[in-house]
């Protein structure tokens, strides 16, 4: 009853977006996005994987080349 669930990754991704895009703390936000993606790999969920990938890509655009972000969007779209 305690710990992480498949939905936790969505929260980490959205919080990472908030930190990076609203507060301007890009590195800290990217850390949360990487946690979200790590959780997604450890606890895959058909219901939440596309959400995690979609939200995490917004922050990835600030850090990584746009080509990797486009790939991520395509995978998220396919998963949805």
PDB file of N, CA, C and O in Angstrom:
ATOM      1  N   UNK A   1       0.809  -1.196   0.000  1.00  0.00           N
ATOM      2  CA  UNK A   1       0.000   0.000   0.000  1.00  0.00           C
ATOM      3  C   UNK A   1       0.855   1.264   0.000  1.00  0.00           C
ATOM      4  O   UNK A   1       0.327   2.340  -0.139  1.00  0.00           O
ATOM      5  N   UNK A   2       2.163   1.115   0.211  1.00  0.00           N
ATOM      6  CA  UNK A   2       3.046   2.282   0.203  1.00  0.00           C
ATOM      7  C   UNK A   2       4.035   2.178  -0.937  1.00  0.00           C
ATOM      8  O   UNK A   2       4.349   1.095  -1.398  1.00  0.00           O
ATOM      9  N   UNK A   3       4.521   3.303  -1.398  1.00  0.00           N
ATOM     10  CA  UNK A   3       5.526   3.294  -2.454  1.00  0.00           C
ATOM     11  C   UNK A   3       5.008   3.866  -3.756  1.00  0.00           C
ATOM     12  O   UNK A   3       4.034   4.610  -3.793  1.00  0.00           O
ATOM     13  N   UNK A   4       5.665   3.494  -4.830  1.00  0.00           N
ATOM     14  CA  UNK A   4       5.342   4.013  -6.151  1.00  0.00           C
ATOM     15  C   UNK A   4       4.311   3.130  -6.846  1.00  0.00           C
ATOM     16  O   UNK A   4       4.258   1.935  -6.637  1.00  0.00           O
ATOM     17  N   UNK A   5       3.507   3.767  -7.678  1.00  0.00           N
ATOM     18  CA  UNK A   5       2.536   3.061  -8.497  1.00  0.00           C
ATOM     19  C   UNK A   5       2.791   3.447  -9.954  1.00  0.00           C
ATOM     20  O   UNK A   5       3.562   4.374 -10.222  1.00  0.00           O
ATOM     21  N   UNK A   6       2.151   2.797 -10.903  1.00  0.00           N
ATOM     22  CA  UNK A   6       2.327   3.191 -12.304  1.00  0.00           C
ATOM     23  C   UNK A   6       1.934   4.650 -12.569  1.00  0.00           C
ATOM     24  O   UNK A   6       2.468   5.285 -13.475  1.00  0.00           O
ATOM     25  N   UNK A   7       1.047   5.200 -11.769  1.00  0.00           N
ATOM     26  CA  UNK A   7       0.628   6.598 -11.942  1.00  0.00           C
ATOM     27  C   UNK A   7       1.663   7.582 -11.398  1.00  0.00           C
ATOM     28  O   UNK A   7       1.665   8.757 -11.768  1.00  0.00           O
ATOM     29  N   UNK A   8       2.578   7.134 -10.552  1.00  0.00           N
ATOM     30  CA  UNK A   8       3.585   8.025  -9.967  1.00  0.00           C
ATOM     31  C   UNK A   8       4.447   8.687 -11.038  1.00  0.00           C
ATOM     32  O   UNK A   8       4.841   9.852 -10.898  1.00  0.00           O
ATOM     33  N   UNK A   9       4.735   7.958 -12.105  1.00  0.00           N
ATOM     34  CA  UNK A   9       5.546   8.524 -13.174  1.00  0.00           C
ATOM     35  C   UNK A   9       4.920   9.752 -13.815  1.00  0.00           C
ATOM     36  O   UNK A   9       5.623  10.698 -14.179  1.00  0.00           O
ATOM     37  N   UNK A  10       3.603   9.764 -13.921  1.00  0.00           N
ATOM     38  CA  UNK A  10       2.905  10.931 -14.478  1.00  0.00           C
ATOM     39  C   UNK A  10       3.141  12.146 -13.583  1.00  0.00           C
ATOM     40  O   UNK A  10       3.432  13.245 -14.059  1.00  0.00           O
ATOM     41  N   UNK A  11       3.049  11.949 -12.285  1.00  0.00           N
ATOM     42  CA  UNK A  11       3.281  13.048 -11.344  1.00  0.00           C
ATOM     43  C   UNK A  11       4.700  13.584 -11.434  1.00  0.00           C
ATOM     44  O   UNK A  11       4.911  14.801 -11.437  1.00  0.00           O
ATOM     45  N   UNK A  12       5.674  12.684 -11.524  1.00  0.00           N
ATOM     46  CA  UNK A  12       7.063  13.123 -11.659  1.00  0.00           C
ATOM     47  C   UNK A  12       7.271  13.897 -12.955  1.00  0.00           C
ATOM     48  O   UNK A  12       7.965  14.915 -12.976  1.00  0.00           O
ATOM     49  N   UNK A  13       6.675  13.428 -14.048  1.00  0.00           N
ATOM     50  CA  UNK A  13       6.833  14.108 -15.341  1.00  0.00           C
ATOM     51  C   UNK A  13       6.192  15.491 -15.320  1.00  0.00           C
ATOM     52  O   UNK A  13       6.790  16.463 -15.798  1.00  0.00           O
ATOM     53  N   UNK A  14       5.006  15.603 -14.762  1.00  0.00           N
ATOM     54  CA  UNK A  14       4.334  16.904 -14.713  1.00  0.00           C
ATOM     55  C   UNK A  14       5.083  17.860 -13.788  1.00  0.00           C
ATOM     56  O   UNK A  14       5.250  19.041 -14.100  1.00  0.00           O
ATOM     57  N   UNK A  15       5.563  17.353 -12.647  1.00  0.00           N
ATOM     58  CA  UNK A  15       6.336  18.205 -11.738  1.00  0.00           C
ATOM     59  C   UNK A  15       7.641  18.647 -12.398  1.00  0.00           C
ATOM     60  O   UNK A  15       8.057  19.796 -12.251  1.00  0.00           O
ATOM     61  N   UNK A  16       8.270  17.747 -13.155  1.00  0.00           N
ATOM     62  CA  UNK A  16       9.475  18.120 -13.892  1.00  0.00           C
ATOM     63  C   UNK A  16       9.188  19.224 -14.899  1.00  0.00           C
ATOM     64  O   UNK A  16       9.983  20.159 -15.056  1.00  0.00           O
ATOM     65  N   UNK A  17       8.056  19.136 -15.583  1.00  0.00           N
ATOM     66  CA  UNK A  17       7.650  20.210 -16.504  1.00  0.00           C
ATOM     67  C   UNK A  17       7.479  21.526 -15.769  1.00  0.00           C
ATOM     68  O   UNK A  17       7.929  22.572 -16.233  1.00  0.00           O
ATOM     69  N   UNK A  18       6.817  21.483 -14.633  1.00  0.00           N
ATOM     70  CA  UNK A  18       6.600  22.701 -13.848  1.00  0.00           C
ATOM     71  C   UNK A  18       7.931  23.344 -13.474  1.00  0.00           C
ATOM     72  O   UNK A  18       8.114  24.545 -13.651  1.00  0.00           O
ATOM     73  N   UNK A  19       8.843  22.526 -12.950  1.00  0.00           N
ATOM     74  CA  UNK A  19      10.138  23.073 -12.546  1.00  0.00           C
ATOM     75  C   UNK A  19      10.889  23.668 -13.728  1.00  0.00           C
ATOM     76  O   UNK A  19      11.437  24.774 -13.644  1.00  0.00           O
ATOM     77  N   UNK A  20      10.932  22.940 -14.833  1.00  0.00           N
ATOM     78  CA  UNK A  20      11.723  23.377 -15.983  1.00  0.00           C
ATOM     79  C   UNK A  20      11.080  24.536 -16.734  1.00  0.00           C
ATOM     80  O   UNK A  20      11.761  25.508 -17.073  1.00  0.00           O
ATOM     81  N   UNK A  21       9.790  24.444 -16.988  1.00  0.00           N
ATOM     82  CA  UNK A  21       9.147  25.404 -17.884  1.00  0.00           C
ATOM     83  C   UNK A  21       8.530  26.605 -17.176  1.00  0.00           C
ATOM     84  O   UNK A  21       8.428  27.676 -17.760  1.00  0.00           O
ATOM     85  N   UNK A  22       8.134  26.442 -15.927  1.00  0.00           N
ATOM     86  CA  UNK A  22       7.518  27.554 -15.201  1.00  0.00           C
ATOM     87  C   UNK A  22       8.533  28.235 -14.285  1.00  0.00           C
ATOM     88  O   UNK A  22       8.669  29.459 -14.291  1.00  0.00           O
ATOM     89  N   UNK A  23       9.242  27.427 -13.511  1.00  0.00           N
ATOM     90  CA  UNK A  23      10.196  27.976 -12.542  1.00  0.00           C
ATOM     91  C   UNK A  23      11.567  28.258 -13.157  1.00  0.00           C
ATOM     92  O   UNK A  23      12.383  28.934 -12.546  1.00  0.00           O
ATOM     93  N   UNK A  24      11.846  27.708 -14.338  1.00  0.00           N
ATOM     94  CA  UNK A  24      13.128  27.941 -14.995  1.00  0.00           C
ATOM     95  C   UNK A  24      14.268  27.080 -14.469  1.00  0.00           C
ATOM     96  O   UNK A  24      15.427  27.321 -14.789  1.00  0.00           O
ATOM     97  N   UNK A  25      13.968  26.065 -13.681  1.00  0.00           N
ATOM     98  CA  UNK A  25      14.984  25.169 -13.128  1.00  0.00           C
ATOM     99  C   UNK A  25      15.075  23.929 -14.023  1.00  0.00           C
ATOM    100  O   UNK A  25      14.588  22.852 -13.675  1.00  0.00           O
ATOM    101  N   UNK A  26      15.711  24.097 -15.175  1.00  0.00           N
ATOM    102  CA  UNK A  26      15.703  23.075 -16.213  1.00  0.00           C
ATOM    103  C   UNK A  26      16.396  21.793 -15.759  1.00  0.00           C
ATOM    104  O   UNK A  26      15.865  20.696 -15.957  1.00  0.00           O
ATOM    105  N   UNK A  27      17.582  21.912 -15.149  1.00  0.00           N
ATOM    106  CA  UNK A  27      18.300  20.703 -14.728  1.00  0.00           C
ATOM    107  C   UNK A  27      17.515  19.912 -13.695  1.00  0.00           C
ATOM    108  O   UNK A  27      17.434  18.682 -13.751  1.00  0.00           O
ATOM    109  N   UNK A  28      16.940  20.616 -12.732  1.00  0.00           N
ATOM    110  CA  UNK A  28      16.152  19.943 -11.689  1.00  0.00           C
ATOM    111  C   UNK A  28      14.902  19.294 -12.292  1.00  0.00           C
ATOM    112  O   UNK A  28      14.545  18.172 -11.965  1.00  0.00           O
ATOM    113  N   UNK A  29      14.237  20.003 -13.189  1.00  0.00           N
ATOM    114  CA  UNK A  29      13.064  19.444 -13.858  1.00  0.00           C
ATOM    115  C   UNK A  29      13.414  18.222 -14.683  1.00  0.00           C
ATOM    116  O   UNK A  29      12.673  17.238 -14.702  1.00  0.00           O
ATOM    117  N   UNK A  30      14.574  18.273 -15.342  1.00  0.00           N
ATOM    118  CA  UNK A  30      15.007  17.137 -16.156  1.00  0.00           C
ATOM    119  C   UNK A  30      15.300  15.922 -15.283  1.00  0.00           C
ATOM    120  O   UNK A  30      15.049  14.795 -15.690  1.00  0.00           O
ATOM    121  N   UNK A  31      15.800  16.157 -14.077  1.00  0.00           N
ATOM    122  CA  UNK A  31      16.020  15.042 -13.139  1.00  0.00           C
ATOM    123  C   UNK A  31      14.711  14.318 -12.840  1.00  0.00           C
ATOM    124  O   UNK A  31      14.647  13.097 -12.820  1.00  0.00           O
ATOM    125  N   UNK A  32      13.648  15.083 -12.598  1.00  0.00           N
ATOM    126  CA  UNK A  32      12.343  14.474 -12.318  1.00  0.00           C
ATOM    127  C   UNK A  32      11.796  13.737 -13.538  1.00  0.00           C
ATOM    128  O   UNK A  32      11.157  12.697 -13.411  1.00  0.00           O
ATOM    129  N   UNK A  33      12.040  14.281 -14.719  1.00  0.00           N
ATOM    130  CA  UNK A  33      11.603  13.617 -15.944  1.00  0.00           C
ATOM    131  C   UNK A  33      12.328  12.281 -16.102  1.00  0.00           C
ATOM    132  O   UNK A  33      11.716  11.270 -16.464  1.00  0.00           O
ATOM    133  N   UNK A  34      13.630  12.252 -15.812  1.00  0.00           N
ATOM    134  CA  UNK A  34      14.374  10.993 -15.911  1.00  0.00           C
ATOM    135  C   UNK A  34      13.861   9.976 -14.896  1.00  0.00           C
ATOM    136  O   UNK A  34      13.790   8.785 -15.193  1.00  0.00           O
ATOM    137  N   UNK A  35      13.466  10.447 -13.713  1.00  0.00           N
ATOM    138  CA  UNK A  35      12.866   9.543 -12.724  1.00  0.00           C
ATOM    139  C   UNK A  35      11.560   8.971 -13.273  1.00  0.00           C
ATOM    140  O   UNK A  35      11.287   7.774 -13.151  1.00  0.00           O
ATOM    141  N   UNK A  36      10.745   9.830 -13.883  1.00  0.00           N
ATOM    142  CA  UNK A  36       9.466   9.383 -14.453  1.00  0.00           C
ATOM    143  C   UNK A  36       9.694   8.319 -15.522  1.00  0.00           C
ATOM    144  O   UNK A  36       9.003   7.293 -15.547  1.00  0.00           O
ATOM    145  N   UNK A  37      10.657   8.546 -16.400  1.00  0.00           N
ATOM    146  CA  UNK A  37      10.933   7.576 -17.463  1.00  0.00           C
ATOM    147  C   UNK A  37      11.493   6.280 -16.896  1.00  0.00           C
ATOM    148  O   UNK A  37      11.192   5.191 -17.390  1.00  0.00           O
ATOM    149  N   UNK A  38      12.288   6.384 -15.847  1.00  0.00           N
ATOM    150  CA  UNK A  38      12.820   5.192 -15.193  1.00  0.00           C
ATOM    151  C   UNK A  38      11.695   4.372 -14.559  1.00  0.00           C
ATOM    152  O   UNK A  38      11.666   3.147 -14.673  1.00  0.00           O
ATOM    153  N   UNK A  39      10.770   5.059 -13.896  1.00  0.00           N
ATOM    154  CA  UNK A  39       9.619   4.372 -13.305  1.00  0.00           C
ATOM    155  C   UNK A  39       8.763   3.718 -14.381  1.00  0.00           C
ATOM    156  O   UNK A  39       8.234   2.618 -14.176  1.00  0.00           O
ATOM    157  N   UNK A  40       8.639   4.383 -15.518  1.00  0.00           N
ATOM    158  CA  UNK A  40       7.841   3.828 -16.609  1.00  0.00           C
ATOM    159  C   UNK A  40       8.434   2.510 -17.097  1.00  0.00           C
ATOM    160  O   UNK A  40       7.716   1.570 -17.399  1.00  0.00           O
ATOM    161  N   UNK A  41       9.765   2.442 -17.147  1.00  0.00           N
ATOM    162  CA  UNK A  41      10.414   1.210 -17.588  1.00  0.00           C
ATOM    163  C   UNK A  41      10.294   0.109 -16.544  1.00  0.00           C
ATOM    164  O   UNK A  41      10.152  -1.058 -16.885  1.00  0.00           O
ATOM    165  N   UNK A  42      10.335   0.483 -15.266  1.00  0.00           N
ATOM    166  CA  UNK A  42      10.264  -0.516 -14.195  1.00  0.00           C
ATOM    167  C   UNK A  42       8.845  -1.004 -13.955  1.00  0.00           C
ATOM    168  O   UNK A  42       8.639  -2.145 -13.542  1.00  0.00           O
ATOM    169  N   UNK A  43       7.847  -0.125 -14.169  1.00  0.00           N
ATOM    170  CA  UNK A  43       6.441  -0.477 -13.946  1.00  0.00           C
ATOM    171  C   UNK A  43       5.612  -0.056 -15.158  1.00  0.00           C
ATOM    172  O   UNK A  43       4.904   0.949 -15.121  1.00  0.00           O
ATOM    173  N   UNK A  44       5.720  -0.777 -16.261  1.00  0.00           N
ATOM    174  CA  UNK A  44       4.977  -0.364 -17.460  1.00  0.00           C
ATOM    175  C   UNK A  44       3.463  -0.411 -17.231  1.00  0.00           C
ATOM    176  O   UNK A  44       2.947  -1.270 -16.533  1.00  0.00           O
ATOM    177  N   UNK A  45       2.797   0.561 -17.802  1.00  0.00           N
ATOM    178  CA  UNK A  45       1.345   0.655 -17.684  1.00  0.00           C
ATOM    179  C   UNK A  45       0.789   1.181 -19.000  1.00  0.00           C
ATOM    180  O   UNK A  45       1.125   2.295 -19.412  1.00  0.00           O
ATOM    181  N   UNK A  46      -0.034   0.404 -19.628  1.00  0.00           N
ATOM    182  CA  UNK A  46      -0.625   0.828 -20.894  1.00  0.00           C
ATOM    183  C   UNK A  46      -1.408   2.127 -20.713  1.00  0.00           C
ATOM    184  O   UNK A  46      -1.413   2.985 -21.578  1.00  0.00           O
ATOM    185  N   UNK A  47      -2.013   2.285 -19.559  1.00  0.00           N
ATOM    186  CA  UNK A  47      -2.857   3.454 -19.310  1.00  0.00           C
ATOM    187  C   UNK A  47      -2.057   4.737 -19.128  1.00  0.00           C
ATOM    188  O   UNK A  47      -2.561   5.821 -19.428  1.00  0.00           O
ATOM    189  N   UNK A  48      -0.809   4.660 -18.647  1.00  0.00           N
ATOM    190  CA  UNK A  48      -0.087   5.878 -18.268  1.00  0.00           C
ATOM    191  C   UNK A  48       1.202   6.131 -19.044  1.00  0.00           C
ATOM    192  O   UNK A  48       1.737   7.236 -18.980  1.00  0.00           O
ATOM    193  N   UNK A  49       1.713   5.143 -19.762  1.00  0.00           N
ATOM    194  CA  UNK A  49       2.995   5.310 -20.454  1.00  0.00           C
ATOM    195  C   UNK A  49       2.972   6.458 -21.460  1.00  0.00           C
ATOM    196  O   UNK A  49       3.916   7.242 -21.529  1.00  0.00           O
ATOM    197  N   UNK A  50       1.911   6.575 -22.228  1.00  0.00           N
ATOM    198  CA  UNK A  50       1.856   7.649 -23.227  1.00  0.00           C
ATOM    199  C   UNK A  50       1.820   9.021 -22.557  1.00  0.00           C
ATOM    200  O   UNK A  50       2.436   9.963 -23.049  1.00  0.00           O
ATOM    201  N   UNK A  51       1.136   9.118 -21.430  1.00  0.00           N
ATOM    202  CA  UNK A  51       1.108  10.390 -20.689  1.00  0.00           C
ATOM    203  C   UNK A  51       2.490  10.767 -20.186  1.00  0.00           C
ATOM    204  O   UNK A  51       2.909  11.921 -20.302  1.00  0.00           O
ATOM    205  N   UNK A  52       3.198   9.805 -19.624  1.00  0.00           N
ATOM    206  CA  UNK A  52       4.541  10.056 -19.103  1.00  0.00           C
ATOM    207  C   UNK A  52       5.451  10.515 -20.239  1.00  0.00           C
ATOM    208  O   UNK A  52       6.183  11.502 -20.101  1.00  0.00           O
ATOM    209  N   UNK A  53       5.384   9.830 -21.358  1.00  0.00           N
ATOM    210  CA  UNK A  53       6.240  10.190 -22.487  1.00  0.00           C
ATOM    211  C   UNK A  53       5.874  11.556 -23.056  1.00  0.00           C
ATOM    212  O   UNK A  53       6.746  12.348 -23.397  1.00  0.00           O
ATOM    213  N   UNK A  54       4.591  11.843 -23.134  1.00  0.00           N
ATOM    214  CA  UNK A  54       4.153  13.134 -23.669  1.00  0.00           C
ATOM    215  C   UNK A  54       4.648  14.286 -22.805  1.00  0.00           C
ATOM    216  O   UNK A  54       5.248  15.235 -23.300  1.00  0.00           O
ATOM    217  N   UNK A  55       4.401  14.203 -21.510  1.00  0.00           N
ATOM    218  CA  UNK A  55       4.804  15.298 -20.622  1.00  0.00           C
ATOM    219  C   UNK A  55       6.319  15.404 -20.506  1.00  0.00           C
ATOM    220  O   UNK A  55       6.868  16.508 -20.430  1.00  0.00           O
ATOM    221  N   UNK A  56       7.014  14.283 -20.490  1.00  0.00           N
ATOM    222  CA  UNK A  56       8.465  14.340 -20.336  1.00  0.00           C
ATOM    223  C   UNK A  56       9.137  14.950 -21.560  1.00  0.00           C
ATOM    224  O   UNK A  56      10.199  15.561 -21.446  1.00  0.00           O
ATOM    225  N   UNK A  57       8.523  14.815 -22.718  1.00  0.00           N
ATOM    226  CA  UNK A  57       9.123  15.357 -23.938  1.00  0.00           C
ATOM    227  C   UNK A  57       9.183  16.874 -23.911  1.00  0.00           C
ATOM    228  O   UNK A  57      10.116  17.467 -24.449  1.00  0.00           O
ATOM    229  N   UNK A  58       8.239  17.532 -23.263  1.00  0.00           N
ATOM    230  CA  UNK A  58       8.276  18.996 -23.167  1.00  0.00           C
ATOM    231  C   UNK A  58       9.565  19.457 -22.502  1.00  0.00           C
ATOM    232  O   UNK A  58      10.201  20.406 -22.957  1.00  0.00           O
ATOM    233  N   UNK A  59       9.954  18.789 -21.437  1.00  0.00           N
ATOM    234  CA  UNK A  59      11.179  19.161 -20.731  1.00  0.00           C
ATOM    235  C   UNK A  59      12.404  18.718 -21.512  1.00  0.00           C
ATOM    236  O   UNK A  59      13.412  19.431 -21.544  1.00  0.00           O
ATOM    237  N   UNK A  60      12.322  17.554 -22.157  1.00  0.00           N
ATOM    238  CA  UNK A  60      13.454  17.067 -22.935  1.00  0.00           C
ATOM    239  C   UNK A  60      13.817  18.047 -24.054  1.00  0.00           C
ATOM    240  O   UNK A  60      14.976  18.146 -24.431  1.00  0.00           O
ATOM    241  N   UNK A  61      12.846  18.788 -24.568  1.00  0.00           N
ATOM    242  CA  UNK A  61      13.124  19.767 -25.620  1.00  0.00           C
ATOM    243  C   UNK A  61      14.091  20.843 -25.151  1.00  0.00           C
ATOM    244  O   UNK A  61      14.813  21.430 -25.954  1.00  0.00           O
ATOM    245  N   UNK A  62      14.121  21.120 -23.855  1.00  0.00           N
ATOM    246  CA  UNK A  62      15.016  22.141 -23.306  1.00  0.00           C
ATOM    247  C   UNK A  62      16.440  21.632 -23.140  1.00  0.00           C
ATOM    248  O   UNK A  62      17.363  22.428 -22.996  1.00  0.00           O
ATOM    249  N   UNK A  63      16.633  20.314 -23.140  1.00  0.00           N
ATOM    250  CA  UNK A  63      17.924  19.731 -22.796  1.00  0.00           C
ATOM    251  C   UNK A  63      18.540  18.945 -23.955  1.00  0.00           C
ATOM    252  O   UNK A  63      19.733  19.031 -24.190  1.00  0.00           O
ATOM    253  N   UNK A  64      17.736  18.188 -24.651  1.00  0.00           N
ATOM    254  CA  UNK A  64      18.243  17.279 -25.689  1.00  0.00           C
ATOM    255  C   UNK A  64      17.949  17.839 -27.076  1.00  0.00           C
ATOM    256  O   UNK A  64      17.114  18.722 -27.242  1.00  0.00           O
ATOM    257  N   UNK A  65      18.626  17.288 -28.109  1.00  0.00           N
ATOM    258  CA  UNK A  65      18.342  17.719 -29.480  1.00  0.00           C
ATOM    259  C   UNK A  65      16.884  17.440 -29.861  1.00  0.00           C
ATOM    260  O   UNK A  65      16.267  16.499 -29.368  1.00  0.00           O
ATOM    261  N   UNK A  66      16.363  18.264 -30.731  1.00  0.00           N
ATOM    262  CA  UNK A  66      14.952  18.166 -31.098  1.00  0.00           C
ATOM    263  C   UNK A  66      14.628  16.826 -31.763  1.00  0.00           C
ATOM    264  O   UNK A  66      13.506  16.340 -31.649  1.00  0.00           O
ATOM    265  N   UNK A  67      15.593  16.188 -32.416  1.00  0.00           N
ATOM    266  CA  UNK A  67      15.337  14.905 -33.077  1.00  0.00           C
ATOM    267  C   UNK A  67      14.916  13.836 -32.074  1.00  0.00           C
ATOM    268  O   UNK A  67      14.011  13.044 -32.352  1.00  0.00           O
ATOM    269  N   UNK A  68      15.557  13.807 -30.921  1.00  0.00           N
ATOM    270  CA  UNK A  68      15.181  12.803 -29.922  1.00  0.00           C
ATOM    271  C   UNK A  68      13.798  13.104 -29.360  1.00  0.00           C
ATOM    272  O   UNK A  68      13.045  12.190 -29.035  1.00  0.00           O
ATOM    273  N   UNK A  69      13.467  14.380 -29.231  1.00  0.00           N
ATOM    274  CA  UNK A  69      12.144  14.748 -28.736  1.00  0.00           C
ATOM    275  C   UNK A  69      11.058  14.344 -29.727  1.00  0.00           C
ATOM    276  O   UNK A  69       9.994  13.865 -29.333  1.00  0.00           O
ATOM    277  N   UNK A  70      11.318  14.523 -31.014  1.00  0.00           N
ATOM    278  CA  UNK A  70      10.341  14.138 -32.031  1.00  0.00           C
ATOM    279  C   UNK A  70      10.101  12.633 -31.994  1.00  0.00           C
ATOM    280  O   UNK A  70       8.963  12.172 -32.091  1.00  0.00           O
ATOM    281  N   UNK A  71      11.182  11.861 -31.826  1.00  0.00           N
ATOM    282  CA  UNK A  71      11.030  10.401 -31.693  1.00  0.00           C
ATOM    283  C   UNK A  71      10.157  10.061 -30.497  1.00  0.00           C
ATOM    284  O   UNK A  71       9.309   9.188 -30.564  1.00  0.00           O
ATOM    285  N   UNK A  72      10.396  10.767 -29.402  1.00  0.00           N
ATOM    286  CA  UNK A  72       9.633  10.523 -28.167  1.00  0.00           C
ATOM    287  C   UNK A  72       8.151  10.822 -28.374  1.00  0.00           C
ATOM    288  O   UNK A  72       7.285  10.093 -27.913  1.00  0.00           O
ATOM    289  N   UNK A  73       7.846  11.949 -29.049  1.00  0.00           N
ATOM    290  CA  UNK A  73       6.448  12.289 -29.349  1.00  0.00           C
ATOM    291  C   UNK A  73       5.791  11.198 -30.205  1.00  0.00           C
ATOM    292  O   UNK A  73       4.638  10.832 -29.988  1.00  0.00           O
ATOM    293  N   UNK A  74       6.531  10.704 -31.196  1.00  0.00           N
ATOM    294  CA  UNK A  74       5.985   9.662 -32.075  1.00  0.00           C
ATOM    295  C   UNK A  74       5.676   8.388 -31.297  1.00  0.00           C
ATOM    296  O   UNK A  74       4.617   7.777 -31.496  1.00  0.00           O
ATOM    297  N   UNK A  75       6.570   8.008 -30.402  1.00  0.00           N
ATOM    298  CA  UNK A  75       6.341   6.811 -29.575  1.00  0.00           C
ATOM    299  C   UNK A  75       5.148   7.029 -28.651  1.00  0.00           C
ATOM    300  O   UNK A  75       4.301   6.140 -28.481  1.00  0.00           O
ATOM    301  N   UNK A  76       5.054   8.217 -28.069  1.00  0.00           N
ATOM    302  CA  UNK A  76       3.917   8.526 -27.189  1.00  0.00           C
ATOM    303  C   UNK A  76       2.607   8.482 -27.950  1.00  0.00           C
ATOM    304  O   UNK A  76       1.589   7.968 -27.469  1.00  0.00           O
ATOM    305  N   UNK A  77       2.611   9.008 -29.170  1.00  0.00           N
ATOM    306  CA  UNK A  77       1.401   9.010 -29.989  1.00  0.00           C
ATOM    307  C   UNK A  77       0.986   7.590 -30.329  1.00  0.00           C
ATOM    308  O   UNK A  77      -0.202   7.240 -30.268  1.00  0.00           O
ATOM    309  N   UNK A  78       1.956   6.751 -30.659  1.00  0.00           N
ATOM    310  CA  UNK A  78       1.675   5.345 -30.967  1.00  0.00           C
ATOM    311  C   UNK A  78       1.127   4.607 -29.747  1.00  0.00           C
ATOM    312  O   UNK A  78       0.204   3.811 -29.851  1.00  0.00           O
ATOM    313  N   UNK A  79       1.696   4.906 -28.581  1.00  0.00           N
ATOM    314  CA  UNK A  79       1.262   4.236 -27.346  1.00  0.00           C
ATOM    315  C   UNK A  79      -0.148   4.645 -26.946  1.00  0.00           C
ATOM    316  O   UNK A  79      -0.878   3.848 -26.339  1.00  0.00           O
ATOM    317  N   UNK A  80      -0.524   5.856 -27.285  1.00  0.00           N
ATOM    318  CA  UNK A  80      -1.859   6.327 -26.916  1.00  0.00           C
ATOM    319  C   UNK A  80      -2.871   5.649 -27.786  1.00  0.00           C
ATOM    320  O   UNK A  80      -3.923   5.303 -27.478  1.00  0.00           O
TER     321      UNK A  80
END
